[in-house]
Amino acid sequence: MNPTFAYLYDQTASDPRHERDLALMEAELARRGIDGRLAREALFRDVQQMGREFVKMGIKNIVVIGHDASLLRMIPLLPTSDVTIGFLPLGEAGAIASMLGIPSGISAVDVLAARLVETVDLGCVNGRPFLTEAILPTSRASMTIEGKYRLQPQDSGAIGIRNMGSSAADGSASADPKDGWLELVIQTRPVKGALAKILSRGRLEETHMPFRNGRLDASQKVDLFVDGVALSGDAFE
C-alpha cells in the first residue's frame, strides 16, 4: 500500500453494476503501486468529511472514485490544504470528467498513474470555493464589476460566473480555468418584435466579460447555484 494515496468511494461504488469495473481498477492500482487507504461514503459520513480526515493524517494524494458531484464536494478542501485531488469516474463519464479529459473505468487509472498534475484557478462566492461555475437561473439581479460599473439584464435573464464553466458541445470546458480570470455571462432573450423573432429564432443572446472581483445584488432572496449547490441570499461577493 502506498502511504501517500487515499481513495474515497462515493455511493456509486456500491452499485452492483460497477462491481466488475471497480475490482479491475483496484487490481490495476495495486499493480502500479499506487493503491492506498480506503474509505467509503456512508449515511452520516460524506466524501468531504472523509477527505478532511485524510488531510489531518498527512496524506498528499486523495482520489475520489465515483461521480462528478463527489469530486466537486472536495473542492473546498483545496485552498487550505496541501493536497492533490485525483478522480476515477465510475459508470458513464460525467461532464466534469469529460472536461478534465478523464475516461471512465479502468482507463482512468492510466491517467492517475501518469502523475500529471494540473494547477487550476478556483472561484469563490461568499467564502465558498468553486471549480465550475455559479449560476443564477432567472433574475433581474445586477453585477457590479471591480467596484466600478454595473451590468444587469434588460429583462429577466440568467447570470453565470464561470471558472471552468459547463461542458461545451465538444465536451471541453466552456471557460479557461488557468487564465487567472472569472467570466461573467449574462443570457437574455433577443429583443422582441416580428423581425427580431424571425432573425433570432428564439436563440439566447449572451454578454461575456472577464473579471476578478465582483458583487451580485438581487432585490430579494434568490438561490445561486455554486458547483450545483444552492446558496441563498440577496448579495454575493
mmCIF file with all atom_site columns, C-alpha atoms in Angstrom, residues 2 33 44 53 64 108 122-123 127 130 153 159 163 185 193 198 204 227-228 236-237:
data_model
loop_
_atom_site.group_PDB
_atom_site.id
_atom_site.type_symbol
_atom_site.label_atom_id
_atom_site.label_alt_id
_atom_site.label_comp_id
_atom_site.label_asym_id
_atom_site.label_entity_id
_atom_site.label_seq_id
_atom_site.pdbx_PDB_ins_code
_atom_site.Cartn_x
_atom_site.Cartn_y
_atom_site.Cartn_z
_atom_site.occupancy
_atom_site.B_iso_or_equiv
_atom_site.pdbx_formal_charge
_atom_site.auth_seq_id
_atom_site.auth_comp_id
_atom_site.auth_asym_id
_atom_site.auth_atom_id
_atom_site.pdbx_PDB_model_num
ATOM 1  C CA . ASN A 1 2   ? 1.277   3.455  -0.942  1.00 0.00 ? 2   ASN A CA 1
ATOM 2  C CA . GLY A 1 33  ? 1.972   0.616  -6.695  1.00 0.00 ? 33  GLY A CA 1
ATOM 3  C CA . PHE A 1 44  ? -23.568 10.284 8.104   1.00 0.00 ? 44  PHE A CA 1
ATOM 4  C CA . GLU A 1 53  ? -9.745  13.194 7.975   1.00 0.00 ? 53  GLU A CA 1
ATOM 5  C CA . VAL A 1 64  ? -12.374 10.336 -5.443  1.00 0.00 ? 64  VAL A CA 1
ATOM 6  C CA . ALA A 1 108 ? -8.815  6.346  -15.785 1.00 0.00 ? 108 ALA A CA 1
ATOM 7  C CA . LEU A 1 122 ? -10.857 28.467 -8.229  1.00 0.00 ? 122 LEU A CA 1
ATOM 8  C CA . GLY A 1 123 ? -13.668 30.959 -7.927  1.00 0.00 ? 123 GLY A CA 1
ATOM 9  C CA . GLY A 1 127 ? -16.180 32.352 1.077   1.00 0.00 ? 127 GLY A CA 1
ATOM 10 C CA . PHE A 1 130 ? -15.956 26.555 -6.653  1.00 0.00 ? 130 PHE A CA 1
ATOM 11 C CA . PRO A 1 153 ? -30.228 42.074 -17.868 1.00 0.00 ? 153 PRO A CA 1
ATOM 12 C CA . ILE A 1 159 ? -26.432 35.184 -14.929 1.00 0.00 ? 159 ILE A CA 1
ATOM 13 C CA . ASN A 1 163 ? -14.304 29.428 -13.809 1.00 0.00 ? 163 ASN A CA 1
ATOM 14 C CA . VAL A 1 185 ? -22.024 35.552 -18.716 1.00 0.00 ? 185 VAL A CA 1
ATOM 15 C CA . GLY A 1 193 ? -40.500 42.188 -32.381 1.00 0.00 ? 193 GLY A CA 1
ATOM 16 C CA . ILE A 1 198 ? -37.557 35.788 -37.359 1.00 0.00 ? 198 ILE A CA 1
ATOM 17 C CA . LEU A 1 204 ? -30.398 33.410 -26.392 1.00 0.00 ? 204 LEU A CA 1
ATOM 18 C CA . ASP A 1 227 ? -20.963 23.980 -8.374  1.00 0.00 ? 227 ASP A CA 1
ATOM 19 C CA . GLY A 1 228 ? -24.581 22.765 -8.353  1.00 0.00 ? 228 GLY A CA 1
ATOM 20 C CA . PHE A 1 236 ? -22.962 37.547 -3.219  1.00 0.00 ? 236 PHE A CA 1
ATOM 21 C CA . GLU A 1 237 ? -19.293 38.616 -3.239  1.00 0.00 ? 237 GLU A CA 1
#
